[in-house]
Coordinates of C-alpha atoms and ligand atoms in Angstrom, one line a residue:
Chain A
M1 CA 94.3 77.3 64.5
A2 CA 92.1 81.0 65.6
N3 CA 92.6 84.2 66.3
Y4 CA 89.9 85.0 69.2
G5 CA 88.8 88.4 70.7
M6 CA 86.0 90.3 71.3
I7 CA 84.0 93.1 70.4
I8 CA 81.8 95.4 73.0
D9 CA 78.7 96.9 71.5
L10 CA 79.0 100.4 73.8
K11 CA 75.2 101.0 72.7
N12 CA 73.9 97.9 73.8
C13 CA 76.2 98.1 77.0
V14 CA 73.8 99.1 79.8
G15 CA 76.6 99.1 82.4
C16 CA 75.1 96.1 85.0
A17 CA 78.5 95.1 85.9
G18 CA 76.7 91.9 85.1
C19 CA 79.9 90.7 83.0
D20 CA 82.0 91.6 86.0
I21 CA 80.0 89.3 88.4
A22 CA 79.5 86.6 86.0
C23 CA 83.8 86.5 85.6
K24 CA 84.0 86.0 89.6
T25 CA 81.7 83.0 89.2
E26 CA 83.3 81.4 86.8
N27 CA 86.3 81.7 87.4
N28 CA 86.8 81.2 91.0
L29 CA 87.9 85.3 91.6
D30 CA 88.4 86.2 95.3
H31 CA 87.0 89.4 96.2
D32 CA 90.0 91.6 95.3
V33 CA 90.8 90.1 92.1
H34 CA 89.0 91.0 89.3
W35 CA 90.1 89.6 85.3
S36 CA 87.0 91.2 84.1
F37 CA 86.0 95.2 85.3
H38 CA 85.0 98.3 84.3
I39 CA 86.1 102.0 83.7
T40 CA 83.2 105.0 84.2
E41 CA 83.5 108.8 83.5
T42 CA 81.5 111.5 83.8
T43 CA 83.1 114.4 81.2
G44 CA 82.0 117.9 80.4
V45 CA 79.9 120.9 82.6
F46 CA 76.1 120.9 82.7
P47 CA 74.0 120.8 81.3
N48 CA 76.3 119.3 78.2
V49 CA 77.5 116.3 80.4
G50 CA 78.4 113.0 79.1
Y51 CA 78.8 109.4 80.7
R52 CA 80.8 106.6 79.7
Y53 CA 80.9 103.2 81.1
I54 CA 82.9 100.9 79.1
P55 CA 83.9 97.1 80.2
K56 CA 87.3 96.3 80.1
L57 CA 89.2 92.6 80.2
C58 CA 92.6 91.4 79.3
N59 CA 93.2 92.8 75.3
H60 CA 94.2 89.2 74.1
C61 CA 97.5 91.4 72.4
E62 CA 98.5 90.5 69.4
N63 CA 102.0 92.2 71.0
A64 CA 101.0 91.4 74.1
S65 CA 104.2 93.5 76.5
C66 CA 103.7 91.2 79.4
V67 CA 104.7 88.3 77.1
K68 CA 107.1 89.6 76.1
V69 CA 108.9 91.0 79.8
C70 CA 107.8 87.6 81.4
P71 CA 111.2 86.2 82.1
T72 CA 110.1 82.0 82.6
Q73 CA 107.3 81.8 79.6
A74 CA 105.0 82.1 81.8
M75 CA 102.7 84.3 79.9
Y76 CA 103.0 83.1 76.6
K77 CA 100.7 83.0 73.5
D78 CA 98.7 80.2 72.7
E79 CA 97.8 78.6 69.0
N80 CA 94.5 80.3 68.9
G81 CA 95.9 83.7 69.8
L82 CA 94.3 83.9 73.8
T83 CA 97.6 85.5 76.6
L84 CA 97.5 82.6 79.0
H85 CA 99.3 82.2 81.9
D86 CA 101.2 78.9 83.1
P87 CA 101.2 79.3 86.7
D88 CA 103.7 76.2 87.2
K89 CA 106.1 78.3 85.3
C90 CA 105.0 81.6 87.5
I91 CA 107.8 82.8 89.5
G92 CA 106.0 85.8 90.6
C93 CA 108.1 88.4 89.4
R94 CA 105.3 90.7 88.8
S95 CA 107.2 92.3 85.3
C96 CA 103.8 91.3 83.5
E97 CA 101.6 93.4 86.1
L98 CA 104.5 96.7 85.7
A99 CA 104.5 96.0 81.5
C100 CA 100.6 95.6 80.9
P101 CA 99.6 98.7 80.1
Y102 CA 95.9 98.1 80.6
N103 CA 96.2 96.6 84.5
C104 CA 94.7 93.3 83.6
I105 CA 97.2 91.9 85.8
S106 CA 96.4 90.3 89.4
F107 CA 98.9 89.1 92.2
N108 CA 98.0 87.0 94.8
E109 CA 99.5 88.5 97.9
D110 CA 97.7 85.8 99.8
V111 CA 96.2 82.1 99.2
Q112 CA 93.1 83.0 97.7
H113 CA 89.7 82.4 98.9
Q114 CA 90.6 81.6 102.9
H115 CA 89.4 84.9 105.2
Q116 CA 89.4 85.1 108.7
W117 CA 85.9 84.3 109.0
Q118 CA 86.5 80.8 108.2
M119 CA 87.9 80.5 111.1
D120 CA 85.4 82.2 113.4
T121 CA 83.8 79.8 116.1
E122 CA 81.2 82.7 117.2
P123 CA 78.1 82.4 115.0
L124 CA 76.9 85.7 114.3
L125 CA 73.4 85.3 116.2
E126 CA 73.5 82.7 118.7
G127 CA 70.9 79.9 118.4
I128 CA 70.2 81.2 114.4
T129 CA 73.5 81.2 112.4
S130 CA 76.2 78.8 111.8
S131 CA 79.9 80.1 112.8
G132 CA 82.3 81.2 109.9
K133 CA 84.0 77.5 111.2
E134 CA 81.2 75.5 110.6
I135 CA 80.4 76.7 107.4
A136 CA 83.9 76.2 105.9
E137 CA 83.7 72.9 106.9
K138 CA 80.7 72.2 105.1
F139 CA 82.5 73.2 101.8
D140 CA 83.1 69.4 101.3
N141 CA 86.1 69.3 99.5
V142 CA 86.1 72.7 97.3
P143 CA 87.8 75.8 98.5
F144 CA 84.6 77.7 98.8
P145 CA 80.9 76.7 98.4
N146 CA 80.1 78.2 95.0
Y147 CA 83.5 76.7 93.4
N148 CA 83.4 76.3 89.7
P149 CA 85.0 73.0 88.7
D150 CA 85.6 73.6 85.3
R151 CA 87.7 76.0 85.6
A152 CA 90.6 73.6 86.8
K153 CA 90.2 72.3 83.3
T154 CA 93.0 74.7 81.6
Y155 CA 93.9 76.6 84.9
D156 CA 94.4 75.9 88.7
G157 CA 90.3 75.9 90.0
V158 CA 91.9 78.4 92.7
R159 CA 95.6 80.4 91.6
R160 CA 98.3 80.3 94.1
K161 CA 99.7 82.4 96.3
G162 CA 102.8 84.3 95.1
I163 CA 101.9 84.1 91.4
V164 CA 99.9 86.8 89.2
E165 CA 96.5 85.4 87.5
K166 CA 94.4 87.1 84.4
C167 CA 91.8 87.0 82.4
T168 CA 92.2 83.8 79.4
L169 CA 88.7 84.5 78.1
C170 CA 87.5 81.3 79.4
D171 CA 89.7 79.3 77.3
H172 CA 88.3 75.6 79.3
R173 CA 84.6 76.7 77.4
I174 CA 86.6 77.7 74.0
L175 CA 87.4 74.1 74.6
D176 CA 84.3 73.0 74.5
G177 CA 82.9 75.0 71.9
K178 CA 81.2 77.9 74.3
D179 CA 81.5 81.2 74.6
P180 CA 83.1 83.1 77.6
W181 CA 80.8 83.1 80.6
C182 CA 80.9 87.2 80.3
V183 CA 79.2 87.3 76.5
V184 CA 76.7 84.9 77.4
S185 CA 75.9 86.3 80.8
C186 CA 75.6 90.1 79.4
P187 CA 71.8 90.7 79.1
A188 CA 72.1 93.2 76.4
D189 CA 74.5 91.0 74.2
A190 CA 76.7 93.9 74.2
R191 CA 79.8 91.2 74.0
I192 CA 80.5 88.9 71.0
F193 CA 83.1 86.4 71.0
G194 CA 84.5 85.5 68.0
D195 CA 87.8 84.6 65.4
F196 CA 89.0 87.4 63.7
D197 CA 91.0 85.6 61.3
D198 CA 87.9 83.9 60.0
P199 CA 86.3 86.6 57.7
K200 CA 82.5 85.1 57.8
S201 CA 82.7 85.2 61.5
E202 CA 80.5 88.0 63.6
V203 CA 83.7 90.1 65.1
S204 CA 85.2 89.7 61.8
I205 CA 82.0 91.6 60.0
L206 CA 81.2 94.1 62.8
L207 CA 84.6 94.9 62.6
A208 CA 84.4 95.6 59.1
E209 CA 81.2 97.5 59.5
N210 CA 81.7 99.7 62.2
S211 CA 83.9 101.9 63.8
A212 CA 85.7 100.7 66.1
F213 CA 88.5 101.8 68.8
Q214 CA 90.6 99.7 70.8
L215 CA 92.2 100.8 74.1
L216 CA 95.6 103.0 74.4
K217 CA 96.1 101.8 70.7
S218 CA 99.3 104.2 70.9
K219 CA 101.2 101.4 73.2
G220 CA 101.7 99.2 70.2
T221 CA 100.2 96.1 71.7
K222 CA 97.4 95.5 69.2
P223 CA 95.0 95.1 71.4
K224 CA 92.1 92.1 70.4
V225 CA 89.3 93.8 72.5
Y226 CA 87.3 96.2 70.1
Y227 CA 84.8 98.6 71.2
I228 CA 82.0 100.2 68.5
N229 CA 79.4 102.3 69.0
E230 CA 80.7 104.9 71.4
F231 CA 77.9 107.4 71.9
Chain B
M1 CA 93.2 113.5 89.1
D2 CA 93.7 110.6 91.4
F3 CA 96.9 108.3 90.0
I4 CA 97.2 104.8 91.0
N5 CA 100.5 103.1 92.6
I6 CA 100.9 99.7 91.0
G7 CA 102.8 98.7 93.5
A8 CA 104.5 95.8 92.9
W9 CA 108.1 96.7 93.7
D10 CA 108.7 97.9 97.1
I11 CA 112.2 98.8 98.6
R12 CA 113.9 95.6 98.0
I13 CA 114.0 96.2 94.1
T14 CA 115.7 99.5 95.2
L15 CA 118.3 97.5 97.6
D16 CA 118.9 95.0 94.7
L17 CA 120.0 97.8 92.5
F18 CA 121.6 99.6 95.0
F19 CA 123.5 96.8 96.3
G20 CA 123.9 95.3 92.9
G21 CA 125.2 98.8 91.8
I22 CA 128.0 99.4 94.6
G23 CA 129.4 95.5 93.6
V24 CA 129.5 96.7 90.0
G25 CA 131.0 100.0 90.7
A26 CA 133.7 98.5 93.2
F27 CA 134.7 95.8 91.1
L28 CA 135.6 98.0 88.3
L29 CA 137.8 100.2 90.5
S30 CA 139.5 97.1 91.7
V31 CA 140.2 96.3 87.9
L32 CA 141.0 99.5 87.2
L33 CA 143.8 100.0 89.8
S34 CA 145.4 96.7 89.5
L35 CA 146.7 97.3 86.2
Y36 CA 148.5 100.4 87.8
N37 CA 151.2 100.2 90.7
R38 CA 149.4 97.1 92.5
E39 CA 151.5 97.0 95.2
S40 CA 151.0 100.5 96.8
L41 CA 147.7 100.3 95.8
Q42 CA 146.7 96.7 97.2
S43 CA 144.7 97.4 100.0
T44 CA 141.7 99.6 97.7
I45 CA 142.2 97.0 95.4
K46 CA 141.5 94.2 98.0
I47 CA 138.6 96.2 99.6
G48 CA 136.9 96.7 96.1
A49 CA 137.2 92.9 95.6
Y50 CA 135.7 91.9 98.5
T51 CA 133.4 94.4 98.0
A52 CA 132.0 93.1 94.7
P53 CA 130.6 89.6 95.5
V54 CA 129.4 90.5 98.9
S55 CA 127.1 93.5 97.5
V56 CA 125.7 91.6 94.5
G57 CA 124.9 88.7 96.5
I58 CA 122.9 91.0 99.3
G59 CA 121.3 92.4 96.2
L60 CA 120.7 88.9 94.5
L61 CA 119.1 87.5 98.4
L62 CA 117.0 90.6 98.4
L63 CA 115.2 90.3 94.8
V64 CA 114.4 86.9 95.9
S65 CA 113.5 87.3 98.2
K66 CA 110.9 89.5 96.8
I67 CA 109.6 87.7 93.9
G68 CA 106.5 85.8 94.7
V69 CA 108.0 81.9 94.9
P70 CA 111.8 82.8 95.7
A71 CA 111.8 78.7 95.7
K72 CA 111.0 79.0 92.1
F73 CA 114.0 81.8 91.1
I74 CA 116.2 79.1 89.7
T75 CA 114.0 78.0 87.3
T76 CA 114.8 81.4 84.9
L77 CA 117.7 79.5 84.3
W78 CA 116.1 77.0 81.9
N79 CA 112.7 78.8 81.7
V80 CA 114.7 81.5 79.5
N81 CA 112.7 84.0 77.4
L82 CA 114.9 85.7 75.2
Q83 CA 112.8 88.6 74.9
S84 CA 112.7 89.1 78.1
V85 CA 116.0 91.7 79.2
M86 CA 115.0 89.7 83.3
S87 CA 115.8 86.5 81.6
I88 CA 119.0 87.6 80.4
G89 CA 119.6 89.5 83.3
V90 CA 119.6 86.6 85.6
F91 CA 122.4 84.8 83.7
L92 CA 124.4 87.9 83.5
Q93 CA 124.1 88.7 87.3
I94 CA 124.9 85.0 88.1
G95 CA 127.7 85.1 85.8
F96 CA 129.3 88.6 87.7
M97 CA 128.5 86.9 90.8
V98 CA 130.3 84.2 90.0
I99 CA 133.6 86.0 88.2
T100 CA 133.5 88.4 91.8
I101 CA 133.6 85.0 93.8
W102 CA 136.4 83.8 91.9
Y103 CA 138.5 87.2 91.5
A104 CA 137.7 87.6 95.0
V105 CA 139.5 84.7 96.3
L106 CA 142.2 84.7 94.0
I107 CA 143.1 87.8 94.7
W108 CA 143.0 87.4 98.5
K109 CA 145.1 83.8 98.0
E110 CA 147.8 85.3 95.9
F111 CA 147.1 88.0 93.8
P112 CA 148.8 86.5 91.0
V113 CA 149.5 88.5 87.6
N114 CA 149.3 86.4 85.1
N115 CA 147.0 85.7 81.1
Q116 CA 144.7 83.6 83.6
F117 CA 144.2 86.2 86.1
R118 CA 143.6 89.1 83.7
L119 CA 140.9 87.1 81.3
L120 CA 139.3 87.0 84.2
Q121 CA 139.4 90.5 84.9
T122 CA 138.5 90.8 81.4
A123 CA 135.4 88.8 81.6
G124 CA 134.7 90.4 84.8
T125 CA 134.5 94.3 83.4
F126 CA 132.8 92.8 80.2
F127 CA 129.7 91.8 82.9
A128 CA 130.5 94.9 85.4
F129 CA 129.5 97.1 82.4
S130 CA 126.4 94.5 81.2
T131 CA 125.0 93.9 85.1
G132 CA 125.6 97.6 85.3
L133 CA 123.8 98.8 82.1
Y134 CA 121.0 95.6 82.7
H135 CA 119.7 97.3 85.5
G136 CA 118.0 100.5 83.9
L137 CA 118.0 98.5 80.6
F138 CA 115.9 96.4 82.6
L139 CA 113.2 98.9 84.0
S140 CA 113.1 101.0 80.5
S141 CA 112.2 97.3 78.7
L142 CA 108.8 97.3 80.9
G143 CA 107.7 100.3 79.2
R144 CA 106.6 102.5 82.3
V145 CA 106.8 106.3 81.4
L146 CA 108.7 107.3 83.7
W147 CA 111.4 103.9 82.9
T148 CA 113.0 105.9 79.3
E149 CA 115.6 105.0 77.1
L150 CA 117.9 107.3 79.5
T151 CA 117.3 105.0 82.7
P152 CA 120.1 102.9 81.8
G153 CA 122.9 105.6 81.5
M154 CA 121.4 107.4 84.9
F155 CA 121.6 103.7 86.3
I156 CA 125.2 102.6 85.2
A157 CA 127.1 106.4 85.8
S158 CA 125.3 106.2 89.4
S159 CA 126.4 102.5 90.1
I160 CA 129.6 103.0 89.3
A161 CA 129.8 106.1 91.3
A162 CA 128.4 104.5 94.5
G163 CA 130.8 101.4 94.4
I164 CA 134.1 103.6 94.1
A165 CA 132.4 105.8 96.7
F166 CA 131.8 103.1 99.2
V167 CA 135.3 101.5 98.5
L168 CA 137.1 104.8 98.9
L169 CA 134.5 105.4 102.6
L170 CA 135.8 102.2 103.5
K171 CA 139.1 102.6 102.8
T172 CA 139.4 106.0 104.4
L173 CA 137.5 104.9 107.6
I174 CA 139.9 101.9 107.7
D175 CA 142.9 104.1 107.5
L176 CA 141.6 107.1 110.3
V177 CA 140.9 104.0 112.6
T178 CA 144.7 102.2 112.2
K179 CA 146.0 105.6 111.9
D180 CA 147.3 105.0 108.8
E181 CA 148.1 108.0 106.5
V182 CA 144.9 108.7 104.4
R183 CA 145.7 108.8 100.8
T184 CA 142.5 109.4 98.9
D185 CA 145.4 109.6 95.6
L186 CA 146.2 106.7 95.3
I187 CA 149.9 107.6 95.1
Q188 CA 152.2 107.9 92.4
S189 CA 150.4 105.9 90.1
T190 CA 150.3 106.7 86.0
L191 CA 147.1 106.0 85.1
P192 CA 146.1 108.0 81.7
L193 CA 144.4 111.5 81.9
G194 CA 145.0 110.8 85.7
L195 CA 142.4 108.5 85.7
H196 CA 144.1 107.0 88.7
R197 CA 143.2 110.1 91.5
F198 CA 139.3 109.6 93.0
Q199 CA 138.7 112.9 92.0
V200 CA 139.3 113.0 88.7
M201 CA 137.5 109.5 88.8
F202 CA 134.1 111.3 90.7
F203 CA 134.3 114.5 88.2
I204 CA 133.9 112.5 85.3
I205 CA 131.4 110.2 86.3
L206 CA 129.4 112.5 87.9
L207 CA 129.6 114.3 85.0
V208 CA 128.0 111.8 82.9
Q209 CA 125.2 111.6 85.2
L210 CA 124.7 115.1 85.7
V211 CA 124.0 115.2 81.9
S212 CA 122.1 111.6 82.3
V213 CA 119.7 112.9 84.7
I214 CA 119.3 116.2 83.4
L215 CA 118.9 115.3 80.4
W216 CA 115.6 112.2 81.4
Q217 CA 114.3 115.2 83.5
F218 CA 114.0 117.4 80.3
Y219 CA 112.6 114.6 77.9
T220 CA 110.8 113.0 80.0
G221 CA 108.2 115.9 81.1
R222 CA 107.9 117.0 77.5
L223 CA 107.1 113.9 75.5
E224 CA 103.3 112.7 75.4
L225 CA 100.4 113.8 77.3
E226 CA 100.7 110.7 79.6
Q227 CA 104.3 111.0 79.9
A228 CA 103.8 114.4 81.0
L229 CA 101.2 114.0 83.5
I230 CA 102.9 111.4 85.5
Y231 CA 106.1 113.0 85.7
D232 CA 104.0 116.6 87.0
Y233 CA 102.7 114.4 89.7
F234 CA 106.4 112.9 90.6
M235 CA 108.0 116.2 90.7
K236 CA 105.3 117.5 92.7
Q237 CA 105.1 114.2 95.5
Y238 CA 109.2 113.4 95.5
G239 CA 110.5 116.9 93.6
T240 CA 112.3 118.3 96.7
I241 CA 113.8 115.1 97.7
W242 CA 114.7 114.8 94.2
T243 CA 116.3 118.0 93.6
S244 CA 118.0 118.0 97.3
L245 CA 119.6 114.5 97.3
V246 CA 120.1 113.0 94.1
L247 CA 120.6 116.5 91.7
V248 CA 122.5 118.9 94.5
G249 CA 123.4 116.3 97.4
G250 CA 124.3 113.7 94.8
I251 CA 125.5 114.9 92.0
I252 CA 126.2 118.6 92.0
I253 CA 127.8 119.4 95.3
P254 CA 130.5 116.5 94.8
I255 CA 131.2 117.4 91.7
I256 CA 132.1 121.4 93.0
I257 CA 134.0 119.4 95.7
T258 CA 135.9 117.5 93.6
L259 CA 136.7 120.4 91.4
V260 CA 138.2 122.8 93.7
S261 CA 140.2 119.7 94.5
L262 CA 141.7 119.8 91.3
V263 CA 142.1 123.2 90.6
K264 CA 143.7 123.3 93.7
H265 CA 145.9 120.3 92.7
E266 CA 145.7 118.7 95.4
K267 CA 147.3 115.0 95.4
N268 CA 145.3 114.1 98.5
M269 CA 142.4 114.6 99.2
A270 CA 141.6 115.8 103.1
P271 CA 140.0 112.6 105.3
I272 CA 136.7 114.8 105.7
P273 CA 135.9 116.2 102.6
T274 CA 136.7 112.2 101.4
I275 CA 133.7 111.4 103.6
I276 CA 131.3 113.7 103.1
I277 CA 131.9 113.4 98.9
C278 CA 131.3 109.1 99.4
V279 CA 127.7 109.5 102.0
L280 CA 126.4 112.3 99.5
I281 CA 127.2 110.2 96.6
L282 CA 125.7 106.9 98.0
V283 CA 122.9 108.4 99.6
G284 CA 122.3 110.2 96.1
S285 CA 122.5 107.0 94.2
F286 CA 120.0 105.0 96.6
V287 CA 117.7 107.9 96.4
M288 CA 117.8 108.3 92.7
K289 CA 117.2 104.7 92.2
H290 CA 114.8 104.2 95.4
L291 CA 112.2 107.2 93.6
L292 CA 112.9 106.0 90.2
I293 CA 111.6 103.1 91.5
I294 CA 108.3 104.8 92.9
G295 CA 107.9 106.9 90.5
G296 CA 108.3 103.7 87.8
Q297 CA 105.1 102.3 89.4
I298 CA 102.9 105.3 89.1
A299 CA 99.9 105.2 86.4
L300 CA 96.9 107.5 85.3
P301 CA 93.8 106.6 86.6
V302 CA 92.4 103.9 85.4
G303 CA 90.0 106.1 83.3
F304 CA 92.5 107.2 81.3
V305 CA 92.5 105.0 78.6
F306 CA 92.5 106.6 75.0
Ligands
LIG1 S1 95.8 93.2 78.1 FE1 97.8 93.3 79.3 S2 98.1 91.6 80.4 FE2 96.4 91.4 78.3 S3 97.5 90.4 76.5 FE3 97.4 93.0 76.6 S4 99.4 93.4 77.8 FE4 98.9 91.4 78.7
LIG2 S1 104.6 87.1 87.6 FE1 105.2 85.4 86.6 S2 103.9 85.5 84.1 FE2 104.5 87.2 85.6 S3 106.2 88.2 84.4 FE3 106.8 86.9 86.0 S4 106.9 84.7 85.9 FE4 106.3 86.1 84.2

């Protein structure tokens, strides 16, 4: 039993969006689905301008509104404080999507990773490239070339049509004692993952030593992604 | 500022709430009228009784068609989340649907007057009010800025008015076609406060709706910054339609027409004003629900996070 969450050190973050890409490859996300994303904001008037780059992901809120509104308990809190989603129970009502104040839930209108180019029989360059169809046939029982089978340990490897999906904080990696892939991939060590219930964990220490903020704290969702060192 | 439209729900949700609302109003009207002078009011009671299950059924079908996996809708009956208003609402809607079907069948077959029938009416009335309230509560439970604590009041008043308007419109049109005398005062009934008269019913319900809409408009724009910004944007986009079709057309004009009729001590409202009122109320109810469904899905730009 733990209470997992994350600290994002904005002083270290260089705004490379590596975490966004890492998340997509680790979790087999289709091009229009983003579990890890970022917002940017320019403030002020020249010469007194400011720029903000804030990485965002599901906050795995303690008081998660998505869990409260879900009519089927498809969205639930696990024993480690993660907000997870059960595709078998999800009916695709999208209430959770509307209830999440952080826009962290995506809905799959279509089958994921199936695109028109996979049907194209014409090669892009005659005699030089393969056609989309030929490439698709080489997928060899996987939905797309860089499919990560590890993802399927705890969630659908590729999520189904008609239901929602969201960040699981890489629960399949946590299960093996590893950090989420966005944390490992960050070149600037800006993301720190850990157990907030363990006073000796790095996240607890950082939280105690720094003044931190959470996104939309006023919503009462008690987000467990904290930001430190805003500048 | 570039506002976001989450766009999770489309017109099918509006239609569910609209038809569900008509079902609620039609059923309540049928029960209310059956308490008095049931002989002379039989045709109106029957129209209300038959409208309710059809209307609620259409609404439910549209709702089911909107969810991502319609075949799994049935699982909401055993995967229950007591914290979720929708989860409870599924039972209310299905319960209401069953009761309205049962009620319609009884009225069609024999129109009994016994304790069992009264019990069914009482249970139906409970489910009708609960379903009517549920529509608004469901929205407000999602915590979106335009779906406030005042939404349930707006919705239930609008639903009851629309249900009565639908039944009255149908009755008036049938009477006109069959050349029957059009009687909208429901003859010599004796409900307290003159409640048997459509003018009075409309007047009271529309007044409640007017107060709830005005309170909603007054408070929504004045709470937090987020709410104020979204409300302003909503009004810039849809303010003209809202004011003309919901507020003036759907509530104020019908109130004035009914008031004039009441002041003149008219027993019967002429068919044309009756049809006008009913159409205006129905259009107002639909537009209100649809605009709120759209407006509730407006979000501030992603950058607005503090
Ligand atoms: S950020 Fe949104 S999706 Fe994640 S737990 Fe909180 S409310 Fe749910
Ligand atoms: S879309 Fe799925 S997870 Fe979200 S509230 Fe509906 S049933 Fe629950």
